[in-house]
Short mmCIF file of C-alpha atoms in Angstrom, two decimals:
data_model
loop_
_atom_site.label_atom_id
_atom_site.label_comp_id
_atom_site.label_asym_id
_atom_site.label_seq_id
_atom_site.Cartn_x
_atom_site.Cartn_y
_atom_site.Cartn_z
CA UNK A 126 81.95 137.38 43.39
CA UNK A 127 80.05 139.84 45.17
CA UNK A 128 76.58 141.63 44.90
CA UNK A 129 77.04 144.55 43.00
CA UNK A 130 73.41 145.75 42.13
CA UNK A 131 71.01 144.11 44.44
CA UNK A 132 70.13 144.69 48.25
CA UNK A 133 72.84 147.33 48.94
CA UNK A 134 72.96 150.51 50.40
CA UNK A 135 71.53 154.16 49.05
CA UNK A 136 73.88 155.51 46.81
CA UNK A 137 75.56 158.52 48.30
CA UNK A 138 74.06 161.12 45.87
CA UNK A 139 70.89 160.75 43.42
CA UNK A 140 72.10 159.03 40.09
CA UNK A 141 72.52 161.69 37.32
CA UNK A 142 70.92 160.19 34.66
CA UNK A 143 71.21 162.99 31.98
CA UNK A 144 75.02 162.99 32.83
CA UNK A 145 75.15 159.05 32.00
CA UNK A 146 73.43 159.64 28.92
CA UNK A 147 75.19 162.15 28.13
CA UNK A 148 78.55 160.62 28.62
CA UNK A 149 77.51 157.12 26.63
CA UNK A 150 76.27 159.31 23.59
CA UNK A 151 79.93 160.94 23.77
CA UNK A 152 82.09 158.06 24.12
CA UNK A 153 79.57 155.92 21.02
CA UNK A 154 81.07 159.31 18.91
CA UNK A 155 84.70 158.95 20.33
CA UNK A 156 84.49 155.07 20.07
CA UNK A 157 84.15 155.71 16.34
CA UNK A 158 87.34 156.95 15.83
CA UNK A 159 89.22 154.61 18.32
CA UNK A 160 88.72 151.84 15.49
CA UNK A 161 91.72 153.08 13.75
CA UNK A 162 93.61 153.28 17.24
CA UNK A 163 96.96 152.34 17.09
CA UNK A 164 99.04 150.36 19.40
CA UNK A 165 101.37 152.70 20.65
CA UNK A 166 98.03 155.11 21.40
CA UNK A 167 96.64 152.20 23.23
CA UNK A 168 99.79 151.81 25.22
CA UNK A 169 100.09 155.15 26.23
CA UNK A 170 96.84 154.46 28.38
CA UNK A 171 97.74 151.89 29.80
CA UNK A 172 101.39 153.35 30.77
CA UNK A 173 99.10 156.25 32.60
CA UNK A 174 97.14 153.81 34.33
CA UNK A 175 99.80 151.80 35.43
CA UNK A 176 101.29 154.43 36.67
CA UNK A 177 98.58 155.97 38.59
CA UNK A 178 99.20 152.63 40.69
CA UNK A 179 102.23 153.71 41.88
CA UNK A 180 101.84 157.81 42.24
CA UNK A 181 98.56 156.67 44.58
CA UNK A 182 99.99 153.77 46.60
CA UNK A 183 99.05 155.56 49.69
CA UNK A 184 95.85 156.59 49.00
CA UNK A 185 94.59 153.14 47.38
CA UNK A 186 96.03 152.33 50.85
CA UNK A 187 93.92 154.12 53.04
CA UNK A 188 90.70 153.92 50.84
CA UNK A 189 90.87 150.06 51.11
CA UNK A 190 91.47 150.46 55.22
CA UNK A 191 88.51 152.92 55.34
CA UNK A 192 86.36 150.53 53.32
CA UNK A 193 87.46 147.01 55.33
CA UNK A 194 90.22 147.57 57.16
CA UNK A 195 92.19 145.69 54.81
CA UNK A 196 96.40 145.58 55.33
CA UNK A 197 98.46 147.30 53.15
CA UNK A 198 100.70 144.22 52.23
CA UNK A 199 97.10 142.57 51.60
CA UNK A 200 96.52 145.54 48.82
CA UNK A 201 99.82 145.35 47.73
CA UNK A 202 99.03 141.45 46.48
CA UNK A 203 95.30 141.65 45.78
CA UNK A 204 94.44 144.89 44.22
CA UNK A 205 97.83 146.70 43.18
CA UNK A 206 100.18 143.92 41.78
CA UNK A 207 96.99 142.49 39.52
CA UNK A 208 96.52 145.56 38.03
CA UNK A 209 99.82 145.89 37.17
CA UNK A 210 100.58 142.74 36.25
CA UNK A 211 97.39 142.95 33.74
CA UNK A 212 98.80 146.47 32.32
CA UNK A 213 102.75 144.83 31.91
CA UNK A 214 101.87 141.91 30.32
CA UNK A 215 99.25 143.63 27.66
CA UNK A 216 101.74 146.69 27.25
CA UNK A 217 104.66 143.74 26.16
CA UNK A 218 101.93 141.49 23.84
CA UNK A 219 99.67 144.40 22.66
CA UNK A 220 100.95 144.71 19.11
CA UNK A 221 101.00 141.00 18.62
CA UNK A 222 97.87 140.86 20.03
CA UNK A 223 96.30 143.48 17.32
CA UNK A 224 97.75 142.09 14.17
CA UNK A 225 95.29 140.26 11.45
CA UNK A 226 95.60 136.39 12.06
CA UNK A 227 96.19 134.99 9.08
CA UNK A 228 93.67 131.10 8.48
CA UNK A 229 94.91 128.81 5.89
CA UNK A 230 92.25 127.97 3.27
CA UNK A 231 90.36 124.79 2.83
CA UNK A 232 89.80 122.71 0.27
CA UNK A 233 86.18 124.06 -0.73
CA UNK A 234 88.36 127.69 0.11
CA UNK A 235 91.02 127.48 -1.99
CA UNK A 236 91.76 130.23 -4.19
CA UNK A 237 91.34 132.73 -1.28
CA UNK A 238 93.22 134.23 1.47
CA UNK A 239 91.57 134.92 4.55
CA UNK A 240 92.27 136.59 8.20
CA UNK A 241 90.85 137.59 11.62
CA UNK A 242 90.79 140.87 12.71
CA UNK A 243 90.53 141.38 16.35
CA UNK A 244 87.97 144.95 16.53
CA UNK A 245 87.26 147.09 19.42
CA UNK A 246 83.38 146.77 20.13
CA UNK A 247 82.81 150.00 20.74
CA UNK A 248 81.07 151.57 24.21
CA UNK A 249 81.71 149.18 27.38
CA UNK A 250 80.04 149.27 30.20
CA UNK A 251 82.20 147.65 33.22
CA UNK A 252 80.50 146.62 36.77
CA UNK A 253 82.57 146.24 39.28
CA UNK A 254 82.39 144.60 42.99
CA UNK A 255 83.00 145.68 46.37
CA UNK A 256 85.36 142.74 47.88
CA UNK A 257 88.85 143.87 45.66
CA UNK A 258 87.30 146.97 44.37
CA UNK A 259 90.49 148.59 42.29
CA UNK A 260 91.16 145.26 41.31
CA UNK A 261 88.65 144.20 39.55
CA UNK A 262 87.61 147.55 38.27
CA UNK A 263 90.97 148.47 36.61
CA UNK A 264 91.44 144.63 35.67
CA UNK A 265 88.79 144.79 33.35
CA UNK A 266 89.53 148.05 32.35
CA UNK A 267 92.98 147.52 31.19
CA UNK A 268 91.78 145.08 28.78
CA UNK A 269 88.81 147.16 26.97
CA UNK A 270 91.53 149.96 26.86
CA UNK A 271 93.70 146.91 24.89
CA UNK A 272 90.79 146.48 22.38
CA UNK A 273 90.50 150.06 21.31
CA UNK A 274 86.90 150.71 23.37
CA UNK A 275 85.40 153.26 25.68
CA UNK A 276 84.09 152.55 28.90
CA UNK A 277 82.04 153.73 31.82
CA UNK A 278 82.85 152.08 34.71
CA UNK A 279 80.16 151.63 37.34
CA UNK A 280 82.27 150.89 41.20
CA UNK A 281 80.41 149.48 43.86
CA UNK A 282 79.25 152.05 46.62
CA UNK A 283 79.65 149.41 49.28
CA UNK A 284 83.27 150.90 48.90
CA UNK A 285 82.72 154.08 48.70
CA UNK A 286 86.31 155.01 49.65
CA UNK A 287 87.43 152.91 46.69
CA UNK A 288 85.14 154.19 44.53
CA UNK A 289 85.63 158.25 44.94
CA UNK A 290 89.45 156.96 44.44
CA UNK A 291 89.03 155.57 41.41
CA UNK A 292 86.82 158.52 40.09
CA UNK A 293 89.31 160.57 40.87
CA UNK A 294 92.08 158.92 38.98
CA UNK A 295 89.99 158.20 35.91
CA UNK A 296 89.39 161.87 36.07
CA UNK A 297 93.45 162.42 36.27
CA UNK A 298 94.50 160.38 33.33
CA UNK A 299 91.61 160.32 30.91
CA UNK A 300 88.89 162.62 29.08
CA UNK A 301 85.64 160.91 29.97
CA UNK A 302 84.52 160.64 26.49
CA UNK A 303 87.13 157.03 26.63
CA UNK A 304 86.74 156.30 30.20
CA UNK A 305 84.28 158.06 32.85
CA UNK A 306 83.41 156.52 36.70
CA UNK A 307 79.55 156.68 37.38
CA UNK A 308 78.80 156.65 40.74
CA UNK A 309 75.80 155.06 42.27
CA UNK A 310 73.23 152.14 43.72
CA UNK A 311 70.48 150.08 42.29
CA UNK A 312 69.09 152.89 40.14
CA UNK A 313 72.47 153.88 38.64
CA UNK A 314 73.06 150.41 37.51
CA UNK A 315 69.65 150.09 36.27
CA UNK A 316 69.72 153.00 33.96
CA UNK A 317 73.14 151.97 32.76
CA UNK A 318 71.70 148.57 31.96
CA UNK A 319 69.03 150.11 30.11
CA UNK A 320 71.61 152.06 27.48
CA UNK A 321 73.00 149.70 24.23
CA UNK A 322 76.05 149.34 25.51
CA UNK A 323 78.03 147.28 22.81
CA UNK A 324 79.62 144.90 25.95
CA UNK A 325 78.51 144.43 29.38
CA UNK A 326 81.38 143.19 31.71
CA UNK A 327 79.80 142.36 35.07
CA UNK A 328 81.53 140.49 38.25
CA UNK A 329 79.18 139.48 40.61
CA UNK A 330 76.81 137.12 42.01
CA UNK A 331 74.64 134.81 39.86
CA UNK A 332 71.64 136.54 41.00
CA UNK A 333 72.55 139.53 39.98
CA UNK A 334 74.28 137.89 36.64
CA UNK A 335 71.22 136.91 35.33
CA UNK A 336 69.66 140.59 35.71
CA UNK A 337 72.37 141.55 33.88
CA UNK A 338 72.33 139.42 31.22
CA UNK A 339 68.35 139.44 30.52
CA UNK A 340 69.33 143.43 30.72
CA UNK A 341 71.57 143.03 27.52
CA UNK A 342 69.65 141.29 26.09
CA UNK A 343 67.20 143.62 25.21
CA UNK A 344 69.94 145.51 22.97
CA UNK A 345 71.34 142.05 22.13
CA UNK A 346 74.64 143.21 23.75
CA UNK A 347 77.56 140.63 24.18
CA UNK A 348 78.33 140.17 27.50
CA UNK A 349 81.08 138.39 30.33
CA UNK A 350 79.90 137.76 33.25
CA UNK A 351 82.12 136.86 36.30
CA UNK A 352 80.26 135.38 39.02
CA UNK A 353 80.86 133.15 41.86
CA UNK A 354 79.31 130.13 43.33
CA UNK A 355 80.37 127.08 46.02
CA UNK A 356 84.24 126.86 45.17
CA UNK A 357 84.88 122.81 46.48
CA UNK A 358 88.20 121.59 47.96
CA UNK A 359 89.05 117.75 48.10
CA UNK A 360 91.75 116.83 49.97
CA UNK A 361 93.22 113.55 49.80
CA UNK A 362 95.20 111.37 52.41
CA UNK A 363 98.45 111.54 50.26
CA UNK A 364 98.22 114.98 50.10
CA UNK A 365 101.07 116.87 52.17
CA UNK A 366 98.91 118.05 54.79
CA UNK A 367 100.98 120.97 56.40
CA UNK A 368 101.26 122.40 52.68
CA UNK A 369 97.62 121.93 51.87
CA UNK A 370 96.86 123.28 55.45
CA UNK A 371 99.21 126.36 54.56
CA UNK A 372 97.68 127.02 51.51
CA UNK A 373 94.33 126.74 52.20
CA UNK A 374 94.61 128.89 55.36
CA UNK A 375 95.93 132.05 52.82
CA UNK A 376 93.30 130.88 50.15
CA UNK A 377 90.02 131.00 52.22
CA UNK A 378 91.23 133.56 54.67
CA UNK A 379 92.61 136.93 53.06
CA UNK A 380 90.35 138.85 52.64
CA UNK A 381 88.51 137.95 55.18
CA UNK A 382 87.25 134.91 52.89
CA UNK A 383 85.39 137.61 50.89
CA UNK A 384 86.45 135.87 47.41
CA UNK A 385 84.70 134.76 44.23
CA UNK A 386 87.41 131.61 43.99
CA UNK A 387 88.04 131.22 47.68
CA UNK A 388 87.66 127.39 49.13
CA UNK A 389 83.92 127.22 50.24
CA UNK A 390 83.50 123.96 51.61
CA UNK A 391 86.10 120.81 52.30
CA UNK A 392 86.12 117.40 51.83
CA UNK A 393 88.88 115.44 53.29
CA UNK A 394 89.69 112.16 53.62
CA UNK A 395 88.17 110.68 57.04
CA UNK A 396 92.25 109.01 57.58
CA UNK A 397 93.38 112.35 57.84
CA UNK A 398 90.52 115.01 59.64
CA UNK A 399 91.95 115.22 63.01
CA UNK A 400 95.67 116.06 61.80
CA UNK A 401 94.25 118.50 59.08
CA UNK A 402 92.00 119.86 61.75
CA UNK A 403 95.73 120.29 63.86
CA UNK A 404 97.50 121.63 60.62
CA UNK A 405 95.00 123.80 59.96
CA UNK A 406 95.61 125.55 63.71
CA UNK A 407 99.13 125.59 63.01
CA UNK A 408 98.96 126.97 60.12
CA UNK A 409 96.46 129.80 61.37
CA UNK A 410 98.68 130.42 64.36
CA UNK A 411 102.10 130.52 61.67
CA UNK A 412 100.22 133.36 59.59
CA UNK A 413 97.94 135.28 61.70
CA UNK A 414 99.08 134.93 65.44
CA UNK A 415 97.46 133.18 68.49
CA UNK A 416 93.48 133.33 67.58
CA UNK A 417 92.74 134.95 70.82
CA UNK A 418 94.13 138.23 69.93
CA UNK A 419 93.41 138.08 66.20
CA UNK A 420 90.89 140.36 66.69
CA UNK A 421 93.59 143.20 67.04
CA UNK A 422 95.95 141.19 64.17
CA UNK A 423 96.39 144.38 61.73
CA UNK A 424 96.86 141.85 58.51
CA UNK A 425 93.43 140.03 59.05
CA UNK A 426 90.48 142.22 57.05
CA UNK A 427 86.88 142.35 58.10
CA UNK A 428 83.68 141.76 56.62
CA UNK A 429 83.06 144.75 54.50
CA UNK A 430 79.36 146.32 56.51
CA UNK A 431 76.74 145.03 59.16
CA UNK A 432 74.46 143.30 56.83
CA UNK A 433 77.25 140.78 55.35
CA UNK A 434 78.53 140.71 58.83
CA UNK A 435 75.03 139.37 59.80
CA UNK A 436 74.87 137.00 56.83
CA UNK A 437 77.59 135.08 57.29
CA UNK A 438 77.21 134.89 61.60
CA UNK A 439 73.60 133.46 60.74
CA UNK A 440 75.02 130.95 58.01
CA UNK A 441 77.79 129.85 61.52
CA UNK A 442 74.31 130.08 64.23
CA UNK A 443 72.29 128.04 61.09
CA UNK A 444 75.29 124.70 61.22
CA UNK A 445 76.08 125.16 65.06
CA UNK A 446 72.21 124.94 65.75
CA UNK A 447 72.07 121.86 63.80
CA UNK A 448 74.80 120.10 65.61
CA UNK A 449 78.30 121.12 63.91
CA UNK A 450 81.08 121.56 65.75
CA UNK A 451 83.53 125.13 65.72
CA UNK A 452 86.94 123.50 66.47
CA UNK A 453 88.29 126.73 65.43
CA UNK A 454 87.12 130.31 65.72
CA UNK A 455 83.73 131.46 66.05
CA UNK A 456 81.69 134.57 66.28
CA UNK A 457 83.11 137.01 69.21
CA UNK A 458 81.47 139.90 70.52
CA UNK A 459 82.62 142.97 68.56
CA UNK A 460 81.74 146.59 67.10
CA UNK A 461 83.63 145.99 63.96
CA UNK A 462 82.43 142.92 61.61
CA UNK A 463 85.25 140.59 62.94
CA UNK A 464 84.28 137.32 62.40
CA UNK A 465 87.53 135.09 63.43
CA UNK A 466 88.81 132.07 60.85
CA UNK A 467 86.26 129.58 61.14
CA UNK A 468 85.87 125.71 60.56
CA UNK A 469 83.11 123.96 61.48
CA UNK A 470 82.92 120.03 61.33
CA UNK A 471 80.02 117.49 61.76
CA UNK A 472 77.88 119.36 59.47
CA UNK A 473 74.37 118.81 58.63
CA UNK A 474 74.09 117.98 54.93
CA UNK A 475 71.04 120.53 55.34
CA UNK A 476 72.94 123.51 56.75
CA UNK A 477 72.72 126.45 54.75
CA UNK A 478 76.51 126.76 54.92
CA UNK A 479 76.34 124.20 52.63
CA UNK A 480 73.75 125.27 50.24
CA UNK A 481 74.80 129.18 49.95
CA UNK A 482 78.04 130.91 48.95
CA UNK A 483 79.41 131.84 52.19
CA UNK A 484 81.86 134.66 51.11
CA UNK A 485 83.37 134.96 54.29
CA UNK A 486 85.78 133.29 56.58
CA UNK A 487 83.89 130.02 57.11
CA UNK A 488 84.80 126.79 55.67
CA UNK A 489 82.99 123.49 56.37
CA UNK A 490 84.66 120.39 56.55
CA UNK A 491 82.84 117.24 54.62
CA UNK A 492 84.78 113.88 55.91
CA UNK A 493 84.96 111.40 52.78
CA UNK A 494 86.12 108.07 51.75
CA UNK A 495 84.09 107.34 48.88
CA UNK A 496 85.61 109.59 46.05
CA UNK A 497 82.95 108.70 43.74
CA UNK A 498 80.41 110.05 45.85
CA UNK A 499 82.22 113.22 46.57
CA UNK A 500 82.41 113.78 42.54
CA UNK A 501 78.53 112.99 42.25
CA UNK A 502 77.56 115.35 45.07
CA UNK A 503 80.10 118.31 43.48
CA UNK A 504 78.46 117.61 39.75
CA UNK A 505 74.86 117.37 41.30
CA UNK A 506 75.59 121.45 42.32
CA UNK A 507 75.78 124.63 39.72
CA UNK A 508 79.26 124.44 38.51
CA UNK A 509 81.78 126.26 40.42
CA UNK A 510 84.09 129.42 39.74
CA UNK A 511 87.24 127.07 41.14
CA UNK A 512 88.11 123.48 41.94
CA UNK A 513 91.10 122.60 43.95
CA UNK A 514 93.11 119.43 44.65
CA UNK A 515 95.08 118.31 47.46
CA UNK A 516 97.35 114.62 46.78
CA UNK A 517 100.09 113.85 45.86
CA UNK A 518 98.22 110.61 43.59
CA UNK A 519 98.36 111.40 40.15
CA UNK A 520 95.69 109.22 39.39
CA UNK A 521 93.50 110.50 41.75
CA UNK A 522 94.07 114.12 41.22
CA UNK A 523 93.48 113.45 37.28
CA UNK A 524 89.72 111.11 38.12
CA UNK A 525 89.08 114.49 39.63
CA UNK A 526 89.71 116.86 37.05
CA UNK A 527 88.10 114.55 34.79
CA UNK A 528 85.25 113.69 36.07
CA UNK A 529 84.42 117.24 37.49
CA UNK A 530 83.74 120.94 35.56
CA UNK A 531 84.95 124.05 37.01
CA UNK A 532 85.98 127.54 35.90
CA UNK A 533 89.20 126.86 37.07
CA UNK A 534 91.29 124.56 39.11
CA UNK A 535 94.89 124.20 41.43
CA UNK A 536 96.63 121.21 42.19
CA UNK A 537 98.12 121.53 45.74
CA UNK A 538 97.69 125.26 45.87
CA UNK A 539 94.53 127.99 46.06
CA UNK A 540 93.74 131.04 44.67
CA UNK A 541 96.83 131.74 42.25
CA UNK A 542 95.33 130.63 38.94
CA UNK A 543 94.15 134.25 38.94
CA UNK A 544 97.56 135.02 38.66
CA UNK A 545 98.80 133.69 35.62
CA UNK A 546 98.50 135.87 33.01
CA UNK A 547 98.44 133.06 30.13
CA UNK A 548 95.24 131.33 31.49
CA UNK A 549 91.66 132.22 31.43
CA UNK A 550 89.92 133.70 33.75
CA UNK A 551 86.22 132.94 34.09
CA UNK A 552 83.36 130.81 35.14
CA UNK A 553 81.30 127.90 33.53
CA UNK A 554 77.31 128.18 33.01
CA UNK A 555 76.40 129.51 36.81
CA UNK A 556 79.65 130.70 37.74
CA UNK A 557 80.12 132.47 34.54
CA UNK A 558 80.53 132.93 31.12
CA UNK A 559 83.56 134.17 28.98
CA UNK A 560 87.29 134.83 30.06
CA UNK A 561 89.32 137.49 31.24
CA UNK A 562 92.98 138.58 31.71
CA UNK A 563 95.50 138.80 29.04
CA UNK A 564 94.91 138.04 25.20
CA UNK A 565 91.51 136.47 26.74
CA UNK A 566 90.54 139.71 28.07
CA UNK A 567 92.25 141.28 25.24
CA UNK A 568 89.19 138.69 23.37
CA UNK A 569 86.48 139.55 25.45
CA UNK A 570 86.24 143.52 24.80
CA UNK A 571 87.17 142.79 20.78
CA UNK A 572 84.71 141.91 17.84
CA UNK A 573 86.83 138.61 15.79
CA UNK A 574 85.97 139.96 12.59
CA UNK A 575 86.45 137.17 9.96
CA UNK A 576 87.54 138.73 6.03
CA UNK A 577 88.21 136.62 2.91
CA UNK A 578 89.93 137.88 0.11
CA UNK A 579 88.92 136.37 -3.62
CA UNK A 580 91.82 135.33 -5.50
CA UNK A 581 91.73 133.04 -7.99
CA UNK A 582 88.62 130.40 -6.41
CA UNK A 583 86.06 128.13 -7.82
CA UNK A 584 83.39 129.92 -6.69
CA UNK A 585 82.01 130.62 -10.12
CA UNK A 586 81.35 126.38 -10.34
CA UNK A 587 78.42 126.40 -7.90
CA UNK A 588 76.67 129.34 -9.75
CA UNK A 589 73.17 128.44 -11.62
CA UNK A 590 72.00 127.22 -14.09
CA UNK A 591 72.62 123.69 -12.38
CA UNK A 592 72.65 121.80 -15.30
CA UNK A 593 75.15 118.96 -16.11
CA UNK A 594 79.14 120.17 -14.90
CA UNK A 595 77.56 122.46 -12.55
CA UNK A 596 75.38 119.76 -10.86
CA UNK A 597 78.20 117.33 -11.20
CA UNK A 598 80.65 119.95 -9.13
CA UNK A 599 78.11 120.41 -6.82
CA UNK A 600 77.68 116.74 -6.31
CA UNK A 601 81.95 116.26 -5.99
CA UNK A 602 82.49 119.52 -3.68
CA UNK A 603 79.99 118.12 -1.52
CA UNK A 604 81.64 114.37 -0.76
CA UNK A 605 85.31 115.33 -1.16
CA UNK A 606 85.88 118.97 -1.14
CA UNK A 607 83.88 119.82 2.51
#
């Protein structure tokens, strides 16, 4: 999604190392006796969290404006309402969630009784990013709270409004030894890496996944990584083009395009370019206002500091200097990261807004008529976070779900799949591994502890000597019993 440990800023004060330690060796103690947690104890964090949302509306409000200038109706949908989804929907399922699942016996099992117990795995460390910083802080958390665990939770400081915030209400609502904010930059996360936590759950880039993940491995600690990568859109020429133009606009474009699942790059049917080109304008204009005074449009965010600011102009200078087109928006002179909603057509295959994750309001358009080509060229790149569909052909939105691998995927929308609190959330080899939200981040921050219970089985048949019956049952277990 974002970089959270690598090339960023100085942390605002040293790290405290002998407070980190000091916390992690008090929450493995208090992580103990969380095993026998129950539900309603569980709940009752997640009721204070939830309502924390509320009581500091205002303030998450002007944290996130500080941080990015991002609207308060954009907070409302993309860092509030998640949050509290994530906290309704495990406060309603949590006891279902937590009881034994009973497995039916096999053949070669019978006799015995067996179950699943779902286990909290003890200290978790949580790394969160800067682009929907409460978000997908208290996301996360929610669900290790679920599980029975403790957790440090390690912000950004690219936010560093956020961040304070969300020490602050940690500190409100619980005793660190079950949840504690550390606050810090490269070092910080470092030294955090360096402690055996029990699970690592780390959104971010790929980069910085893979630092993570050769970090835990050290302690052999299970981890989830949520990462990012080139999200593709195909649209076709029986999609409804004002509604995938609509959609689209919203999808790549709040938050300023800084989004692990937003549309990165576009391929549309040749037949239809020019009047998705026109939609897209329309749609732009419908949602945001005339692009000329955008700029000044309270509801449209900006790139969170200078550096990504610079990034993603140089990825626009990169494809314009190599012959693309900017049919709409462009860089403008400004003190204030605005970059305005950009497309950019007739791109060169070798443009580097076509090799990088742009994470910002950019979003190339790829003409196409050859929809086995388009598949090739998606499956020839790492596997993305998202995957989204535009047609209203059946048979051509299935050949692309098919014959394609994604983390996730819409048909004829963008973005929402995050939403649904019965799906998985998560990537697929360079976009991610494991799930979140709901029971699946319920999963992710609980051990699946597997216990059989001897009743009246045949166990005692394969015991030695193996002589005659014994090698006989042996023999018969193996061809009709396995």
């Amino acid at each position: 999604m974002s970089t959270a440990v690598e090339n960023i800023a100085a942390a605002p004060e040293e790290a405290d190392h002998n407070r980190t330690e000091r916390l992690f060796a008090a929450q493995q103690s208090k992580a103990l006796s969380l095993r026998t947690s129950t539900a309603a104890e569980r709940i009752e964090k997640l009721k204070r969290l939830r309502q924390a949302m509320f009581d500091r509306t205002e303030q998450i409000y002007k944290a996130c404006h500080a941080d990015f200038a991002k609207p308060a109706p954009e907070v409302d949908i993309t860092e509030i309402l998640p949050v509290v989804m994530e906290a309704n929907h495990a406060i309603r399922h949590l006891k279902g969630w937590m009881k034994p699942e009973r497995k039916r016996p096999t053949l070669l099992m019978f006799g015995t009784s067996a179950e699943v117990r779902n286990e909290p795995k003890g200290v978790c460390l949580i790394i969160s990013p800067w682009n929907y910083p409460i978000n997908l802080s208290f996301g996360p958390l929610i669900s290790a709270l679920a599980a029975g665990n403790t957790v440090i939770l390690k912000p950004s400081e690219l936010t560093p409004h956020c961040a304070q915030l969300m020490d602050e209400i940690v500190r409100d609502i619980f005793d660190e030894d079950e949840v504690a904010v550390v606050q810090g930059a490269v070092e910080t996360s470092q030294h955090l890496l360096g402690l055996p936590f029990d699970h690592i759950f780390f959104t971010g880039s790929p980069a910085v996944g893979k630092i993570v993940m050769r970090a835990a491995a050290e302690n052999l600690t299970s981890v989830t990584l949520e990462l990012g990568g080139k999200s593709p859109v195909i649209v076709d020429k029986t999609a409804d083009i004002a509604n995938a133009a609509k959609n689209l606009t919203w999808g790549k474009f709040a938050n300023n395009g800084q989004t692990c699942i937003a549309p990165d790059y576009m391929y549309v049917h040749t037949d239809i370019v020019d009047s998705f080109i026109e939609a897209m304008r329309k749609a732009m204009t419908k949602l945001y206002g005339d692009q000329s005074r955008m700029d000044s449009n309270p509801d449209y965010c900006r790139i969170v500091n200078d550096k990504h600011y610079g990034r993603v102009k140089g990825l626009i200078d990169d494809a314009t200097q190599r012959g693309a087109r900017v049919p709409m928006g462009g860089v403008p002179a400004n003190d204030d990261n605005y970059i305005a909603p950009t497309l950019l057509t007739d791109v060169d295959r070798d443009s580097r807004v076509l090799e990088e994750e742009i994470f910002g309001p950019v979003l190339p358009i790829v003409p196409f008529t050859d929809t086995d080509r388009i598949i090739g060229e998606i499956n020839a790149k790492p596997k993305p976070l998202a995957l989204y569909v535009f047609a209203r052909d059946n048979d051509f939105i299935e050949k692309v779900l098919t014959h394609t691998s994604a983390g996730g995927s819409c048909v004829n929308h963008s973005m929402v799949q995050f939403l649904h609190a019965n799906l998985p959330f998560g990537g697929v080899n360079n976009s991610g591994l494991g799930n979140s939200h709901g029971h699946y981040g319920f999963k992710a921050f609980s051990h699946e502890r597997a216990v059989v219970r001897e009743r009246f089985s045949l166990s005692f048949l394969f015991l030695p000597p193996y002589k005659g019956f014994t090698r006989w049952f042996i023999k018969f277990a193996t061809r009709w019993l396995s």
